Coordinates of C-alpha atoms and ligand atoms in Angstrom, one line a residue:
M1 CA 62.6 110.8 125.0
K2 CA 65.9 110.9 126.8
V3 CA 69.2 109.2 126.5
N4 CA 71.4 109.7 129.6
G5 CA 69.1 112.6 130.4
T6 CA 69.4 114.3 127.0
P7 CA 66.2 114.7 124.9
T8 CA 66.9 112.6 121.8
R9 CA 64.9 111.4 118.7
A10 CA 65.6 108.2 116.9
I11 CA 66.5 110.2 113.7
W12 CA 67.3 113.8 113.1
R13 CA 68.8 116.1 110.5
I14 CA 72.1 117.7 111.6
A15 CA 71.3 121.4 111.8
A16 CA 71.8 123.2 108.4
Q17 CA 73.6 120.2 106.9
T18 CA 72.5 117.7 104.3
V19 CA 73.3 114.8 106.7
V20 CA 71.0 112.7 108.8
E21 CA 72.0 111.1 112.1
I22 CA 70.6 108.0 113.6
I23 CA 71.1 105.8 116.7
D24 CA 72.8 102.6 115.6
Q25 CA 70.3 100.1 117.0
T26 CA 72.5 97.1 116.1
A27 CA 74.9 98.3 118.8
L28 CA 72.3 98.6 121.6
P29 CA 71.8 97.8 124.4
H30 CA 75.6 97.3 124.9
H31 CA 76.8 100.5 123.2
Y32 CA 75.1 103.7 122.5
R33 CA 76.5 105.2 119.3
T34 CA 75.1 107.4 116.5
L35 CA 75.8 107.1 112.8
Q36 CA 75.6 109.7 110.0
L37 CA 73.7 108.9 106.8
A38 CA 74.9 111.0 103.8
S39 CA 73.6 109.1 100.7
L40 CA 70.7 107.0 99.4
E41 CA 72.9 104.0 99.8
D42 CA 73.6 104.8 103.5
A43 CA 69.8 105.1 104.1
A44 CA 69.0 101.9 102.3
H45 CA 71.7 100.1 104.2
A46 CA 70.6 101.4 107.5
I47 CA 67.1 100.1 106.9
R48 CA 68.2 96.7 105.5
S49 CA 70.7 96.0 108.2
M50 CA 68.3 97.2 110.9
Q51 CA 70.5 100.0 112.2
V52 CA 67.1 101.7 112.1
R53 CA 64.1 99.5 112.6
G54 CA 60.4 99.7 113.6
A55 CA 57.8 100.6 111.1
P56 CA 57.4 104.4 111.7
L57 CA 61.2 104.9 111.9
I58 CA 61.7 102.9 108.7
G59 CA 59.2 105.2 107.0
A60 CA 60.9 108.4 108.3
T61 CA 64.4 107.1 107.3
A62 CA 63.1 106.3 103.8
A63 CA 61.8 109.8 103.5
Y64 CA 65.2 111.3 104.5
G65 CA 66.8 108.7 102.1
V66 CA 64.9 110.3 99.2
A67 CA 66.2 113.8 100.3
L68 CA 69.7 112.4 100.4
A69 CA 69.4 110.9 97.0
L70 CA 68.2 114.1 95.4
L71 CA 71.4 115.9 96.6
R72 CA 73.2 114.1 93.8
D73 CA 70.6 114.1 91.1
A74 CA 67.0 115.5 91.4
G75 CA 65.9 114.4 87.9
D76 CA 62.9 112.1 87.3
A77 CA 65.0 108.9 86.8
A78 CA 67.0 109.5 90.0
L79 CA 63.8 110.1 92.0
A80 CA 62.3 106.9 90.6
K81 CA 65.5 105.0 91.4
A82 CA 65.6 106.3 95.0
I83 CA 61.9 105.3 95.6
A84 CA 62.6 101.8 94.1
T85 CA 65.8 101.2 96.0
L86 CA 64.3 102.3 99.4
G87 CA 61.0 100.5 98.6
A88 CA 62.9 97.2 98.2
T89 CA 64.7 97.3 101.6
R90 CA 62.0 95.6 103.8
P91 CA 58.7 94.2 102.7
T92 CA 56.3 94.1 105.7
A93 CA 56.2 97.5 107.3
V94 CA 53.7 99.5 105.1
N95 CA 55.0 102.8 106.6
L96 CA 57.9 102.5 104.2
H97 CA 55.7 102.5 101.2
W98 CA 53.4 105.1 102.7
A99 CA 56.3 107.5 103.3
L100 CA 57.8 106.9 99.8
A101 CA 54.4 107.4 98.1
R102 CA 54.0 110.7 100.0
M103 CA 57.4 111.8 99.0
Q104 CA 56.8 110.9 95.4
A105 CA 53.4 112.6 95.3
H106 CA 55.0 115.8 96.7
L107 CA 58.1 115.9 94.6
R108 CA 57.1 114.5 91.2
P109 CA 55.1 117.6 90.1
L110 CA 58.0 119.9 91.0
V111 CA 60.8 120.9 88.6
P112 CA 64.1 119.2 89.6
A113 CA 65.6 122.5 90.8
E114 CA 62.9 122.8 93.5
R115 CA 62.9 119.1 94.6
C116 CA 65.8 119.1 96.9
A117 CA 64.6 121.7 99.4
A118 CA 61.1 120.3 99.1
A119 CA 62.3 116.8 99.9
W120 CA 64.1 117.9 103.1
Q121 CA 61.0 119.8 104.2
E122 CA 58.6 116.9 103.5
A123 CA 60.9 114.4 105.3
A124 CA 61.0 116.7 108.3
A125 CA 57.2 117.0 108.2
I126 CA 56.8 113.2 108.2
A127 CA 59.2 113.0 111.2
D128 CA 57.4 115.8 113.1
E129 CA 54.0 114.3 112.4
D130 CA 55.1 110.9 113.7
V131 CA 56.1 112.5 117.0
L132 CA 52.7 114.2 117.4
Q133 CA 50.8 111.2 116.4
N134 CA 52.6 108.9 118.8
R135 CA 52.1 111.4 121.6
A136 CA 48.3 111.3 120.8
I137 CA 48.4 107.5 120.8
G138 CA 49.9 107.7 124.3
E139 CA 46.9 109.8 125.6
H140 CA 44.3 107.5 123.9
G141 CA 46.0 104.4 125.2
L142 CA 46.2 105.8 128.7
A143 CA 42.4 106.2 128.6
L144 CA 42.2 102.4 128.1
L145 CA 44.8 101.6 130.7
R146 CA 43.6 103.9 133.5
P147 CA 40.5 101.9 134.5
L148 CA 42.7 98.7 134.6
A149 CA 45.1 100.5 136.9
E150 CA 42.3 101.8 139.1
K151 CA 40.9 98.3 139.6
R152 CA 44.2 96.9 140.8
G153 CA 46.0 99.9 142.1
R154 CA 48.9 99.2 139.7
L155 CA 49.5 98.1 136.1
D156 CA 51.3 95.1 134.7
I157 CA 51.7 95.4 131.0
M158 CA 53.2 92.9 128.6
T159 CA 54.7 93.9 125.3
H160 CA 56.6 92.2 122.5
C161 CA 59.5 93.4 120.3
N162 CA 60.3 97.1 120.5
A163 CA 57.5 99.5 119.7
G164 CA 58.9 102.2 121.8
W165 CA 60.5 105.5 120.8
L166 CA 63.5 103.7 119.2
A167 CA 61.0 102.2 116.7
T168 CA 59.5 105.6 115.8
V169 CA 60.9 109.1 115.6
D170 CA 59.8 109.7 119.2
H171 CA 57.5 108.4 122.0
G172 CA 56.8 105.0 120.4
T173 CA 53.5 103.4 119.7
A174 CA 52.9 100.5 122.1
L175 CA 55.1 102.1 124.7
S176 CA 53.6 105.6 124.4
P177 CA 50.6 104.8 126.6
V178 CA 53.0 103.1 129.1
Y179 CA 55.2 106.2 129.3
A180 CA 52.0 108.3 129.6
A181 CA 50.8 106.1 132.5
F182 CA 54.2 106.2 134.2
D183 CA 54.4 110.0 133.8
A184 CA 50.8 110.3 135.3
G185 CA 52.1 108.6 138.5
I186 CA 50.5 105.2 137.9
E187 CA 52.6 102.3 139.3
V188 CA 53.6 100.4 136.2
R189 CA 55.7 97.3 135.5
V190 CA 56.4 96.1 132.0
W191 CA 57.0 92.4 131.0
V192 CA 59.5 92.7 128.2
S193 CA 59.6 89.7 125.9
E194 CA 63.1 89.0 124.6
T195 CA 61.9 88.6 121.0
R196 CA 64.3 86.1 119.5
P197 CA 66.1 86.0 117.2
R198 CA 67.0 89.7 116.9
N199 CA 66.2 90.4 120.6
Q200 CA 64.4 93.7 120.1
G201 CA 63.1 93.2 123.6
L202 CA 66.5 94.3 124.8
L203 CA 66.0 97.6 123.1
T204 CA 62.7 97.9 124.9
A205 CA 64.4 97.2 128.3
W206 CA 67.1 99.8 127.4
E207 CA 64.7 102.6 126.6
L208 CA 62.4 101.8 129.6
Q209 CA 65.5 101.9 131.8
Q210 CA 66.5 105.3 130.3
H211 CA 63.0 106.6 131.4
G212 CA 63.1 104.9 134.8
V213 CA 60.1 102.6 134.0
P214 CA 60.2 99.3 136.0
H215 CA 60.4 96.3 133.8
T216 CA 61.3 92.6 133.8
V217 CA 62.7 90.8 130.7
I218 CA 61.3 87.4 130.1
A219 CA 62.1 84.6 127.6
D220 CA 59.5 84.7 124.8
N221 CA 58.2 81.3 126.0
A222 CA 57.4 82.5 129.5
A223 CA 54.6 84.8 128.2
G224 CA 51.8 82.1 128.2
L225 CA 52.5 81.2 131.8
L226 CA 52.4 84.8 133.1
L227 CA 49.2 85.5 131.2
A228 CA 47.5 82.3 132.6
R229 CA 48.6 83.1 136.1
G230 CA 46.9 86.5 136.0
E231 CA 50.1 88.5 136.2
V232 CA 49.3 90.7 133.2
D233 CA 46.6 93.4 133.0
A234 CA 47.0 94.1 129.3
V235 CA 49.2 93.2 126.4
I236 CA 50.1 96.1 124.1
V237 CA 52.1 95.7 120.9
G238 CA 52.8 97.8 117.8
A239 CA 52.2 96.8 114.2
D240 CA 54.0 96.8 110.9
R241 CA 50.8 96.7 108.9
I242 CA 47.2 96.6 109.8
A243 CA 44.8 95.4 107.1
A244 CA 41.4 97.0 106.5
N245 CA 39.7 94.2 108.4
G246 CA 41.9 94.8 111.5
D247 CA 44.2 91.8 111.0
V248 CA 47.6 92.8 112.4
A249 CA 51.1 92.0 111.1
N250 CA 53.7 92.5 113.8
K251 CA 57.0 90.9 115.0
V252 CA 56.9 87.1 114.9
G253 CA 55.6 85.9 118.3
T254 CA 52.8 88.5 118.5
Y255 CA 50.2 85.9 117.4
L256 CA 51.1 83.5 120.2
K257 CA 50.7 86.2 122.8
A258 CA 47.3 87.2 121.4
L259 CA 46.2 83.5 121.6
A260 CA 47.3 83.2 125.2
A261 CA 45.8 86.6 126.1
K262 CA 42.5 85.5 124.6
E263 CA 42.5 82.3 126.6
A264 CA 43.4 84.2 129.8
G265 CA 40.8 87.0 129.2
V266 CA 43.4 89.7 129.1
P267 CA 42.9 92.6 126.7
F268 CA 45.2 92.7 123.7
Y269 CA 45.8 96.2 122.3
V270 CA 47.6 97.2 119.2
A271 CA 48.9 100.8 118.9
A272 CA 49.8 102.3 115.5
P273 CA 49.7 105.6 113.6
R274 CA 47.8 106.2 110.4
S275 CA 50.9 105.3 108.4
T276 CA 50.7 101.7 109.5
L277 CA 47.1 101.2 108.3
D278 CA 46.8 99.7 104.9
F279 CA 43.2 100.3 103.8
A280 CA 44.1 98.9 100.3
C281 CA 44.9 95.5 101.9
P282 CA 41.6 93.7 102.6
S283 CA 43.0 91.1 105.1
G284 CA 46.2 89.8 106.7
D285 CA 46.4 86.9 104.1
T286 CA 47.9 89.3 101.6
I287 CA 50.5 91.0 103.8
P288 CA 54.0 90.0 102.7
I289 CA 56.0 88.4 105.5
E290 CA 59.7 89.1 105.5
E291 CA 62.0 86.0 105.6
R292 CA 65.3 87.1 107.0
A293 CA 68.8 85.5 106.9
G294 CA 69.2 82.1 108.6
D295 CA 72.3 83.4 110.4
E296 CA 70.1 85.5 112.6
L297 CA 69.2 82.2 114.3
R298 CA 72.6 80.5 113.9
V299 CA 74.8 83.2 115.3
L300 CA 74.2 85.1 118.6
H301 CA 75.4 88.7 119.1
G302 CA 76.3 90.2 122.4
C303 CA 79.4 91.4 124.2
G304 CA 82.2 89.4 125.7
G305 CA 83.6 89.5 129.2
D306 CA 85.8 92.4 128.1
G307 CA 82.7 94.4 127.1
K308 CA 83.6 94.4 123.4
P309 CA 81.1 93.2 120.8
A310 CA 81.2 89.4 120.4
T311 CA 79.4 86.7 118.5
L312 CA 78.7 83.0 119.3
R313 CA 77.8 80.4 116.8
Q314 CA 75.0 78.2 118.1
L315 CA 74.2 76.3 114.9
A316 CA 76.4 75.0 112.1
A317 CA 76.3 77.0 108.9
D318 CA 74.6 74.1 107.0
E319 CA 71.8 73.7 109.6
A320 CA 68.4 74.3 108.0
V321 CA 66.5 77.2 109.6
A322 CA 63.4 79.2 108.9
N323 CA 63.3 82.8 110.0
P324 CA 60.0 84.6 109.2
A325 CA 60.3 88.0 110.9
F326 CA 56.6 88.7 111.3
D327 CA 53.3 87.0 111.9
V328 CA 49.6 88.0 111.5
T329 CA 47.2 88.2 114.4
P330 CA 43.7 87.8 113.2
A331 CA 41.4 90.7 114.1
R332 CA 39.3 88.5 116.4
F333 CA 42.1 88.3 118.9
V334 CA 42.5 92.1 119.1
T335 CA 40.5 93.9 121.8
A336 CA 41.1 97.4 120.3
I337 CA 43.4 99.3 117.9
V338 CA 44.7 102.6 119.3
T339 CA 45.7 105.3 116.8
E340 CA 46.3 109.1 116.9
R341 CA 42.5 109.5 116.4
G342 CA 41.4 107.4 119.4
H343 CA 40.6 103.7 119.8
C344 CA 38.2 101.3 118.2
P345 CA 37.4 97.6 117.8
P346 CA 39.7 96.1 115.1
D347 CA 36.8 95.8 112.6
A348 CA 35.8 99.5 113.0
L349 CA 38.9 101.3 111.6
H350 CA 36.6 103.0 109.1
C351 CA 34.8 104.8 112.0
L352 CA 38.1 106.5 113.0
Y353 CA 39.0 107.1 109.3
P354 CA 35.6 107.8 107.6
E355 CA 37.5 109.2 104.6
E356 CA 38.8 105.7 103.9
A357 CA 35.4 104.0 103.9
R358 CA 34.6 102.5 100.5
Ligands
MRU401 O1 62.0 93.9 112.5 P1 61.7 95.1 113.3 O2 62.5 95.3 114.5 O3 61.7 96.3 112.4 O4 60.2 94.9 113.8 C1 59.5 95.9 114.5 C2 58.2 95.5 115.0 O5 57.7 94.5 114.7 C3 57.4 96.6 115.8 O6 56.6 96.0 116.7 C4 56.6 97.4 114.8 O7 57.4 97.8 113.7 C5 56.0 98.5 115.4 S1 57.1 99.8 115.8 C6 56.3 101.1 116.5

């Protein structure tokens, strides 16, 4: 997608160099800046601190993190350490473990002298595949949205968090069908849920604005009202992990939107690539839910009147807070899951992936 008119991915290797560049998502939407990752530690820090975030992008960054680690030492112990370090950065998005398992399976059989080049190639393959898969999600999602748009002559979509191109290598998951609809000439408006406490909705607003897609930011708590009033044609969200039974872990607050959508009779779609599907996980009950630092609630980040980054404490340091970063939406609230292979009811993922049927 484009930043100020220039085609840009959320992560890329600097041509012919052993350095990776990312967009620093902690600075958006106020400042657009890029950062260079040159080591395993840089990559792990970028994921942990959410300079990069979003399940597919976390996976791609981890893959590049392995390549960066092997520059220093490509032996068995260093490979194992890189996989363990990156694997411990964030617990919920299964794309992280999927990417690391793929890197390990590819690299472990090679002699150390061959591993470095192979790691860069495999990381690039993971990134490129993510782009193609998300584009396909856009086409399959558009097939679901088109009839809704034809009925009303326009399309009002609600989303949560940021599952756009910033959360992937490119195109996004939940926003890919939205971009496809907009590019196909459908009149689209997106209700963008702010997504406290990290405000990933502001990233969604930023990237929609970059592409010219009309959107309106709402407080998370306004979603139920808009759904009940009939002001939403469909809800589309991404996912951090989808269990084999179709239960969906995604940014905290997703579950409430699914409940309200069900009550209002509004379709609730989940868009995700294969790397987000965890066929080894039978149901949402066993998905680990990340608990993040309490200061994410206690301290607000934004910019001051001078346009410079600023923070504002809204709660005392000793105020007790809970900060679960994700929740699980049971499959019964999901109308369909959209992947690069098409769409299906949540309990029929094995039809799209027959090779995973047990
Ligand atoms: O904590 P984050 O910002 O990494 O959480 C991101 C989400 O929950 C996204 O909805 C999900 O990863 C899908 S991204 C295509």
